[in-house]
PDB file of N, CA, C and O in Angstrom:
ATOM      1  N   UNK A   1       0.912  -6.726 -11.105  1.00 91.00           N
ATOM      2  CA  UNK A   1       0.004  -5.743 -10.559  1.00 91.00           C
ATOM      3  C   UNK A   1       0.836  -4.656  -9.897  1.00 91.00           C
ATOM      4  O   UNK A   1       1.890  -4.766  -9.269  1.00 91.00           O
ATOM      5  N   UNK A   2       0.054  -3.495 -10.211  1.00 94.00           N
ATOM      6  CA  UNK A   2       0.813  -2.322  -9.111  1.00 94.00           C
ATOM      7  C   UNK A   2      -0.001  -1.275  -8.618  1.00 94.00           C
ATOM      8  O   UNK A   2      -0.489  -0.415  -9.351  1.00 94.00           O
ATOM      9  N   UNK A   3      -0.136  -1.322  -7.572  1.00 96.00           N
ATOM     10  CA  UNK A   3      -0.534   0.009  -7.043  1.00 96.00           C
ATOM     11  C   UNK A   3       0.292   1.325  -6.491  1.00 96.00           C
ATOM     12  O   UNK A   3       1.378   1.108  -5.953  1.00 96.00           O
ATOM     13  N   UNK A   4      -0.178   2.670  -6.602  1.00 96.00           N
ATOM     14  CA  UNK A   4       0.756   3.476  -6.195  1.00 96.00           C
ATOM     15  C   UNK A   4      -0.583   4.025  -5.529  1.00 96.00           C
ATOM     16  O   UNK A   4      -1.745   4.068  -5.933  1.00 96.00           O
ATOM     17  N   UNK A   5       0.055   4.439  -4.315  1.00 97.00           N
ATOM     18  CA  UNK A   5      -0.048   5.491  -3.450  1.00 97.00           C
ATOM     19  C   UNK A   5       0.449   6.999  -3.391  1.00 97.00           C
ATOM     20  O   UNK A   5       1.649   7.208  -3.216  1.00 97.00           O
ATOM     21  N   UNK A   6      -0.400   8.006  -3.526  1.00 97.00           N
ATOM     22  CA  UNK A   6      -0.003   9.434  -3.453  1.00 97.00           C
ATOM     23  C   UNK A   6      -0.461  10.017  -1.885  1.00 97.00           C
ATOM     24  O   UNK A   6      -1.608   9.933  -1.446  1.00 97.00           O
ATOM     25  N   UNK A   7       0.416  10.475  -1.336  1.00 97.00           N
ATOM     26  CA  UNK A   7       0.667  10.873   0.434  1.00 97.00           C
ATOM     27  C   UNK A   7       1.037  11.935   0.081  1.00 97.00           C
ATOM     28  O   UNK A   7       1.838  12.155  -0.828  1.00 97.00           O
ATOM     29  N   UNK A   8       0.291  13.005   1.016  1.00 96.00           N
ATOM     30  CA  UNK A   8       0.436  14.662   0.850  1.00 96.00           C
ATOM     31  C   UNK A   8       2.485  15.013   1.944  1.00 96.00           C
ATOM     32  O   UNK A   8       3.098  14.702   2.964  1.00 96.00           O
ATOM     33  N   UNK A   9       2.582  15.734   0.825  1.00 94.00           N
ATOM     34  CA  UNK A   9       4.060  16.176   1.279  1.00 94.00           C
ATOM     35  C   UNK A   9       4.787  15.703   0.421  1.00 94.00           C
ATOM     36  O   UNK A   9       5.744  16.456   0.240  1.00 94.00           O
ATOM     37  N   UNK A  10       4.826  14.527  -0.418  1.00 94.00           N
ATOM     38  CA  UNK A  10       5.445  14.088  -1.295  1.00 94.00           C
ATOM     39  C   UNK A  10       5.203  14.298  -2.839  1.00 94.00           C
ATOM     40  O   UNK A  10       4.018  14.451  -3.132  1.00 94.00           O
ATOM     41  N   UNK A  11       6.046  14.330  -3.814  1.00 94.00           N
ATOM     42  CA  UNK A  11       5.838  14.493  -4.702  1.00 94.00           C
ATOM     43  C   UNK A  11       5.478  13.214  -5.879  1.00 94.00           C
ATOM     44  O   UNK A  11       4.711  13.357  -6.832  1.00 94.00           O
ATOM     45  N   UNK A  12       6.034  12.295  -5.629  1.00 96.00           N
ATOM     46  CA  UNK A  12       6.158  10.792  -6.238  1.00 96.00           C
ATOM     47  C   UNK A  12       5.571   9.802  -5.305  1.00 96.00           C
ATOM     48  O   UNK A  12       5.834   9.777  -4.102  1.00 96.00           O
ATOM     49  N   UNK A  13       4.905   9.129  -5.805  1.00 96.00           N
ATOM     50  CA  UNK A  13       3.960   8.258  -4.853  1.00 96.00           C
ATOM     51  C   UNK A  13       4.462   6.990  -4.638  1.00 96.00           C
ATOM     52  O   UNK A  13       5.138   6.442  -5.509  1.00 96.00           O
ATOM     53  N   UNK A  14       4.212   6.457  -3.583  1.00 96.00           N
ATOM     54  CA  UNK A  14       4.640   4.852  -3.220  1.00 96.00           C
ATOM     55  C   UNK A  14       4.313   3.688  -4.357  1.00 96.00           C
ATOM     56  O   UNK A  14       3.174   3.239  -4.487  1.00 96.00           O
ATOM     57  N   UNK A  15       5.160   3.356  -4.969  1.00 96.00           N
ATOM     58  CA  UNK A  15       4.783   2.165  -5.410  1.00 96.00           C
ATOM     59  C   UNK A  15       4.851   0.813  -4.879  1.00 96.00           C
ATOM     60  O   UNK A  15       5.779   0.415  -4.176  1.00 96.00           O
ATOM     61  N   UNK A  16       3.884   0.140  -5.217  1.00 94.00           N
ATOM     62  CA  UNK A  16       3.979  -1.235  -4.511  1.00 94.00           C
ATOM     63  C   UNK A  16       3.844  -2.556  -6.016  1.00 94.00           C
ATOM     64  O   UNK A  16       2.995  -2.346  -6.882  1.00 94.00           O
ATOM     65  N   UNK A  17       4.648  -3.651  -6.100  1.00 91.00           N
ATOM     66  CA  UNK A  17       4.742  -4.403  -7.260  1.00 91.00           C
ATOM     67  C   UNK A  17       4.618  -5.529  -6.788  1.00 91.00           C
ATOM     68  O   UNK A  17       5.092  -5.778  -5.679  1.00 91.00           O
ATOM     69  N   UNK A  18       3.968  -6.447  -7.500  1.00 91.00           N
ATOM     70  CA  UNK A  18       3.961  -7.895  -7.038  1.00 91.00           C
ATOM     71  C   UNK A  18       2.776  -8.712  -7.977  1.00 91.00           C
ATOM     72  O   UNK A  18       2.107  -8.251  -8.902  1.00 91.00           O
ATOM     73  N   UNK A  19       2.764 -10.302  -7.311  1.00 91.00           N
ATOM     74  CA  UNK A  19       1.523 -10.691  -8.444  1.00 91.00           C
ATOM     75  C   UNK A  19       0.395 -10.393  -7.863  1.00 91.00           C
ATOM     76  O   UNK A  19      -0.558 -10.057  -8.566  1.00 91.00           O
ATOM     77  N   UNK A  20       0.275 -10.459  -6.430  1.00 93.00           N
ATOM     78  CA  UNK A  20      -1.015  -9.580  -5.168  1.00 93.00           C
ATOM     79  C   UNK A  20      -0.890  -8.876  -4.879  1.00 93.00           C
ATOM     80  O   UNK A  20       0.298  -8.556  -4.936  1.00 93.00           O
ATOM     81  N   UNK A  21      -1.746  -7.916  -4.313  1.00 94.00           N
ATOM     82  CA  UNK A  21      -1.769  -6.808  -3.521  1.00 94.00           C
ATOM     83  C   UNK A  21      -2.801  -6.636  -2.806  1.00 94.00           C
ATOM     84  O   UNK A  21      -3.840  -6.320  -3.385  1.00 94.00           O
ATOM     85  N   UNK A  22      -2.796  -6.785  -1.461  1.00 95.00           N
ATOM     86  CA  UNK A  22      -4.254  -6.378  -0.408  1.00 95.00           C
ATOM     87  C   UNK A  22      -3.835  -5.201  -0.114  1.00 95.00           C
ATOM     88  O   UNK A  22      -2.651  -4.890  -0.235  1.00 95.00           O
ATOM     89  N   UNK A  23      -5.042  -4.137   0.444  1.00 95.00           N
ATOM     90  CA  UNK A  23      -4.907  -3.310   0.861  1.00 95.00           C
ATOM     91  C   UNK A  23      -6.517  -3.124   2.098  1.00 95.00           C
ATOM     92  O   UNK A  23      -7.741  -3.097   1.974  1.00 95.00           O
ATOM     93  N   UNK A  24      -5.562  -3.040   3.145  1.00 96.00           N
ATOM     94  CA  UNK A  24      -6.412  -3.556   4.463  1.00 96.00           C
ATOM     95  C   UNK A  24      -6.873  -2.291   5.226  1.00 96.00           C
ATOM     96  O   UNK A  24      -6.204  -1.295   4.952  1.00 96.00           O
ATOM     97  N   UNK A  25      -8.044  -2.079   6.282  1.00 96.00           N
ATOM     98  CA  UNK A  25      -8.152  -1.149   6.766  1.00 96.00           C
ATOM     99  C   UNK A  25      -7.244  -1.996   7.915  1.00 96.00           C
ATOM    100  O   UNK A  25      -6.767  -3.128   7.821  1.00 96.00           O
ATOM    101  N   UNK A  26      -7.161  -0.750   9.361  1.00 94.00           N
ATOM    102  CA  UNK A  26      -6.341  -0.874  10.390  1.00 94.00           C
ATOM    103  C   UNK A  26      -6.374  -0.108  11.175  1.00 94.00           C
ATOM    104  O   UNK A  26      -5.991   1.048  10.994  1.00 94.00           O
ATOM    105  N   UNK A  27      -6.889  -0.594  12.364  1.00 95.00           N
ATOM    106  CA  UNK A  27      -6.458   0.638  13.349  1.00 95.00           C
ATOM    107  C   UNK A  27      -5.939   0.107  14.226  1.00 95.00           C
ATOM    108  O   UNK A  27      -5.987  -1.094  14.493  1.00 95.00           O
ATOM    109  N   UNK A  28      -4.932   1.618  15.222  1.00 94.00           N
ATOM    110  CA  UNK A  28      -4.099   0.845  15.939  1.00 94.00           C
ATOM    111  C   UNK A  28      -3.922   2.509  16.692  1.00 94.00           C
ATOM    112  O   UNK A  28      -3.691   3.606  16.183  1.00 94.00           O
ATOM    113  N   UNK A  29      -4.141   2.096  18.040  1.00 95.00           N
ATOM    114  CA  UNK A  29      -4.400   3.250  19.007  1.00 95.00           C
ATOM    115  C   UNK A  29      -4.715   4.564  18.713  1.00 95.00           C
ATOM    116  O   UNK A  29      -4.078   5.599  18.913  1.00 95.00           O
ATOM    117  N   UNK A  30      -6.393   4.257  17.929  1.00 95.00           N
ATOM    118  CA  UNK A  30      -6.890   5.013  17.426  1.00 95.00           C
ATOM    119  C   UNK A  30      -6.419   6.396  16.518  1.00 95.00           C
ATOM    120  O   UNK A  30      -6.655   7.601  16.615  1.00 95.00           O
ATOM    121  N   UNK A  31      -5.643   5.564  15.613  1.00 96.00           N
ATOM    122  CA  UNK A  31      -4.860   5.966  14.613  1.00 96.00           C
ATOM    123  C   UNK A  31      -5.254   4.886  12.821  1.00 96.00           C
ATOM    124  O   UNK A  31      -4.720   3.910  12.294  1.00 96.00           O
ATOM    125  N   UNK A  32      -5.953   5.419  12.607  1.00 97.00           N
ATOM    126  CA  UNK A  32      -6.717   4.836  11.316  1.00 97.00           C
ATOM    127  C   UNK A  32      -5.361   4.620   9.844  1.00 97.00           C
ATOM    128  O   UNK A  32      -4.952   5.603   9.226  1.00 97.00           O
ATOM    129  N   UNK A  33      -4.872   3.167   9.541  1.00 97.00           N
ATOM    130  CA  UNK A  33      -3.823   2.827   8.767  1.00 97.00           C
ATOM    131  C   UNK A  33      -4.692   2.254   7.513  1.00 97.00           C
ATOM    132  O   UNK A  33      -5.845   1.823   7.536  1.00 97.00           O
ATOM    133  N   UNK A  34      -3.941   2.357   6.592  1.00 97.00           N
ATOM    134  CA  UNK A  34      -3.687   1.221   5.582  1.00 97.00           C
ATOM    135  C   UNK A  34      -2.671   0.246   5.462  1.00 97.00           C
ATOM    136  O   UNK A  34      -1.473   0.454   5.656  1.00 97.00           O
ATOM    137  N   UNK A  35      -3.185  -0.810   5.140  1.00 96.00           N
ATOM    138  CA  UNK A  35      -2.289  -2.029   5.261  1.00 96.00           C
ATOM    139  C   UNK A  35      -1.947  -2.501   3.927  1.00 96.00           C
ATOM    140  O   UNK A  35      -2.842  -3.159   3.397  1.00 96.00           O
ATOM    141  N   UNK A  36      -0.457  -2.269   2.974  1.00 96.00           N
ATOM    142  CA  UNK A  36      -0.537  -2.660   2.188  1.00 96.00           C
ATOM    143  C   UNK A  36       0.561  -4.024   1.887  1.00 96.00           C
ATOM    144  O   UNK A  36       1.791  -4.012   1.943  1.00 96.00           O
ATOM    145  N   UNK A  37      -0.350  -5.157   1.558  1.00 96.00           N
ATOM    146  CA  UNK A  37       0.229  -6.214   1.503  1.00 96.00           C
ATOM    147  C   UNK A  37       0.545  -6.785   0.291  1.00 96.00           C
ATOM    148  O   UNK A  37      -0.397  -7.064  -0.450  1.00 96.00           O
ATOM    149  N   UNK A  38       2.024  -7.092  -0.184  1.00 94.00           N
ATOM    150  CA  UNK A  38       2.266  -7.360  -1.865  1.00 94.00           C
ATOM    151  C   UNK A  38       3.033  -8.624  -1.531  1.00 94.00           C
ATOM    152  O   UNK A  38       3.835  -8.624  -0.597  1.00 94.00           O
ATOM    153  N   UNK A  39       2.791  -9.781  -2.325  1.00 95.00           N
ATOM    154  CA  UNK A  39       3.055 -10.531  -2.591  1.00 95.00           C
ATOM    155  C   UNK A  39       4.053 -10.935  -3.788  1.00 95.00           C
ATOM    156  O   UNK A  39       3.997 -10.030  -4.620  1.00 95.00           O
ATOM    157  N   UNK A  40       4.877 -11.866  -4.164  1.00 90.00           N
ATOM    158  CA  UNK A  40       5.807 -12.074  -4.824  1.00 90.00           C
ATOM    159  C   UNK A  40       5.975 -13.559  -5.135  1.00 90.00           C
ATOM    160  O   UNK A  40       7.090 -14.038  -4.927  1.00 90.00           O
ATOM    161  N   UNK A  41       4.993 -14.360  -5.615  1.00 88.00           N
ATOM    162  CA  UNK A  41       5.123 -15.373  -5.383  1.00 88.00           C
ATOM    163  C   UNK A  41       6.457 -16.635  -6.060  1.00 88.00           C
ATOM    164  O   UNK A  41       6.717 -17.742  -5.587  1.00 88.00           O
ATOM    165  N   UNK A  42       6.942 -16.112  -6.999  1.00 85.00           N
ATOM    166  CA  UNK A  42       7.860 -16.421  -7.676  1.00 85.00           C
ATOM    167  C   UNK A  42       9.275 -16.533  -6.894  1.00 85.00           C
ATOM    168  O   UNK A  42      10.041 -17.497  -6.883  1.00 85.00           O
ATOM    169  N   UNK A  43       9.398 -15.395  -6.302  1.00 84.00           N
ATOM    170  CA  UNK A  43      10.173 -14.946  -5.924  1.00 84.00           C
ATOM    171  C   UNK A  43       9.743 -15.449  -3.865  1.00 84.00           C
ATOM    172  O   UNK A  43      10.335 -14.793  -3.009  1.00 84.00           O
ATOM    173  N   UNK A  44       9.331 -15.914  -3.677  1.00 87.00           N
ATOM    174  CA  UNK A  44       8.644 -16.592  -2.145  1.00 87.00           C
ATOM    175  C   UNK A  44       8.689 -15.406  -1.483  1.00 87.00           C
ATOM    176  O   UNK A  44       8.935 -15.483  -0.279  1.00 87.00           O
ATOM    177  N   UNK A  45       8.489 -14.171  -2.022  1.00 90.00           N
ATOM    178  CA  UNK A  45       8.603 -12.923  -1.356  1.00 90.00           C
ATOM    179  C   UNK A  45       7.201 -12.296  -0.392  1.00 90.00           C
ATOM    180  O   UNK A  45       6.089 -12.452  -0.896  1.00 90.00           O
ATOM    181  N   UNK A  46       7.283 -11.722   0.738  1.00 93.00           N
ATOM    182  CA  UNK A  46       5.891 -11.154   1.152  1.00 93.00           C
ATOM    183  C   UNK A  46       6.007  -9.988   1.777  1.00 93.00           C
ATOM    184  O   UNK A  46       6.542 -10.161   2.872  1.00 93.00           O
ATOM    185  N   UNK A  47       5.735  -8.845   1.561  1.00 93.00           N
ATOM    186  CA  UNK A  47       5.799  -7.553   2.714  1.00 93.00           C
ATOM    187  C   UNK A  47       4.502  -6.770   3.066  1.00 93.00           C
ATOM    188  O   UNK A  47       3.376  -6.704   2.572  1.00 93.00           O
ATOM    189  N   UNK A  48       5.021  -6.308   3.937  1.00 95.00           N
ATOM    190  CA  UNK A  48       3.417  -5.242   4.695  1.00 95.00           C
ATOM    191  C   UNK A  48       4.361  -3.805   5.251  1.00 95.00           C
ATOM    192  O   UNK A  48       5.481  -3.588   5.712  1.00 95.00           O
ATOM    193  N   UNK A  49       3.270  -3.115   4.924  1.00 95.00           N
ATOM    194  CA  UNK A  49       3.563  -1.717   4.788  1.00 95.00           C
ATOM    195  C   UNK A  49       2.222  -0.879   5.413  1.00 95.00           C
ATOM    196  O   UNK A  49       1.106  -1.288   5.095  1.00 95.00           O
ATOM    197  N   UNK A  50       2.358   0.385   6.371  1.00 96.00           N
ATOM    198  CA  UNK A  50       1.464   0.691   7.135  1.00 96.00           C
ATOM    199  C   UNK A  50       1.753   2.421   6.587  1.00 96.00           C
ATOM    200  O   UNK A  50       2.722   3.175   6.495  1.00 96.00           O
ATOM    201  N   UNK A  51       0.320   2.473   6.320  1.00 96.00           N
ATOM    202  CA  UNK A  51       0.161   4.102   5.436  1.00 96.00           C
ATOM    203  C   UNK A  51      -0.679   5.061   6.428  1.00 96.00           C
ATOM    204  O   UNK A  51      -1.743   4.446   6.493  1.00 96.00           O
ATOM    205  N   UNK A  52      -0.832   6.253   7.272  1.00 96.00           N
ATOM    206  CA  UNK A  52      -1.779   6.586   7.755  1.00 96.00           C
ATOM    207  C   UNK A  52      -2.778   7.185   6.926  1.00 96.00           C
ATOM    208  O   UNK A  52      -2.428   8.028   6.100  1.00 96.00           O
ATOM    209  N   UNK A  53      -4.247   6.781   7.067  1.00 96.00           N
ATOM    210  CA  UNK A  53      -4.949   7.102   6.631  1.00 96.00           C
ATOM    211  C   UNK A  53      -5.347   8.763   5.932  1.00 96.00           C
ATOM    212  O   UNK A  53      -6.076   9.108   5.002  1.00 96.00           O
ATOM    213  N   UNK A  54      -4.623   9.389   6.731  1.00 96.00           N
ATOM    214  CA  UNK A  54      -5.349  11.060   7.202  1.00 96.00           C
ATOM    215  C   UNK A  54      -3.912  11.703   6.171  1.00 96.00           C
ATOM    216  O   UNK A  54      -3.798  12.928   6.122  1.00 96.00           O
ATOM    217  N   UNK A  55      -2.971  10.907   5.462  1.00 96.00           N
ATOM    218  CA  UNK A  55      -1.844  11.262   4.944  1.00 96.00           C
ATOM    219  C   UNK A  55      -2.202  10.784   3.303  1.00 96.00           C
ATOM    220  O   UNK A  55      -1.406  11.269   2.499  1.00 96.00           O
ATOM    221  N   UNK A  56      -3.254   9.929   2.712  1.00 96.00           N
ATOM    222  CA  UNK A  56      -3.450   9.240   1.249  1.00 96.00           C
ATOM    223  C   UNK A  56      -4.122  10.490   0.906  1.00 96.00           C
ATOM    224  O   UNK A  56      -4.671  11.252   1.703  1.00 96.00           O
ATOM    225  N   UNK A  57      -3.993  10.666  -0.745  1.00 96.00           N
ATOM    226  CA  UNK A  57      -4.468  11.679  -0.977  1.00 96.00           C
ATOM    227  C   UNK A  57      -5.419  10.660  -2.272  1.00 96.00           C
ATOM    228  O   UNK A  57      -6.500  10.919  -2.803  1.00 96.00           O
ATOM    229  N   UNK A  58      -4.687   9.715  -2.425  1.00 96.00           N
ATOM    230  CA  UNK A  58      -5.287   9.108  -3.544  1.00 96.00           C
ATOM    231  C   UNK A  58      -4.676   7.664  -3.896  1.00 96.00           C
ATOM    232  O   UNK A  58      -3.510   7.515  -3.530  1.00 96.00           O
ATOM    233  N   UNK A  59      -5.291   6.556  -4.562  1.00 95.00           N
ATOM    234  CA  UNK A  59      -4.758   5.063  -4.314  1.00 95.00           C
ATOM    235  C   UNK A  59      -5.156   4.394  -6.011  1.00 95.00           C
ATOM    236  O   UNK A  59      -6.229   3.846  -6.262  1.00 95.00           O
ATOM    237  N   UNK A  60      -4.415   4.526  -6.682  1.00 95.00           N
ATOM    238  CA  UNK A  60      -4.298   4.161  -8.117  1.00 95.00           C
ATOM    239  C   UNK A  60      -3.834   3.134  -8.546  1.00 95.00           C
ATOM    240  O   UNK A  60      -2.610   3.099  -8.670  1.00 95.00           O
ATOM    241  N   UNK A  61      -4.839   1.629  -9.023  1.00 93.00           N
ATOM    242  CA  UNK A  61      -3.934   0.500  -9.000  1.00 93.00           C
ATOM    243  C   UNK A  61      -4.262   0.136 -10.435  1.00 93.00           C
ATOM    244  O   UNK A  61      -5.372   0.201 -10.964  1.00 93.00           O
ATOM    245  N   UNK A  62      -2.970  -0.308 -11.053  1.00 90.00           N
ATOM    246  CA  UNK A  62      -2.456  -0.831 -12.363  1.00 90.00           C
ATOM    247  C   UNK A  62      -2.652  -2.153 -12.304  1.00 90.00           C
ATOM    248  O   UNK A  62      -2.084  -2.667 -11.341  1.00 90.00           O
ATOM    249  N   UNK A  63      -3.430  -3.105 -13.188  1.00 79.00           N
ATOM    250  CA  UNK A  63      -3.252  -4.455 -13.706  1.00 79.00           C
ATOM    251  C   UNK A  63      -2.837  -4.853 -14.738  1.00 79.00           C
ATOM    252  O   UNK A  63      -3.497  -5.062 -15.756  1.00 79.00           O
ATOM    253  N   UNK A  64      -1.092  -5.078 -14.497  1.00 68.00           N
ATOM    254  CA  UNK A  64      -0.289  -5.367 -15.869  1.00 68.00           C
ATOM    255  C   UNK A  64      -0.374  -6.941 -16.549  1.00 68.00           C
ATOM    256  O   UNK A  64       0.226  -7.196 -17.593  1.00 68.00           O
TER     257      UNK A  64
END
């Protein structure tokens, strides 16, 4: 699975790879996030990644 993320200012968007992927709301001193959580299970891998909301321009996910 993959999702990419497109964030204004950038030209190439975040990719995220794994066999999961959550993508969480979040707030945190009233600052509105995305939470993106990818999994790796093969690999016993896990990460989280915090996107501000007011910065996504768009959220495009691939099921390979």
């Amino acid at each position: 699975m993959e999702v990419q993320i497109f964030v204004k200012g950038k030209k190439d968007p975040l990719v995220y790879k794994g066999d999961r992927i959550d993508i969480l709301d979040f707030k945190m001193d009233d600052v509105d996030y995305k939470q993106v959580r990818y999994f790796n299970f093969k690999k016993g891998m896990s990460k989280s990644e915090f996107v501000q909301e007011n910065l996504i321009k768009k959220i495009v996910t691939n099921k390979k």
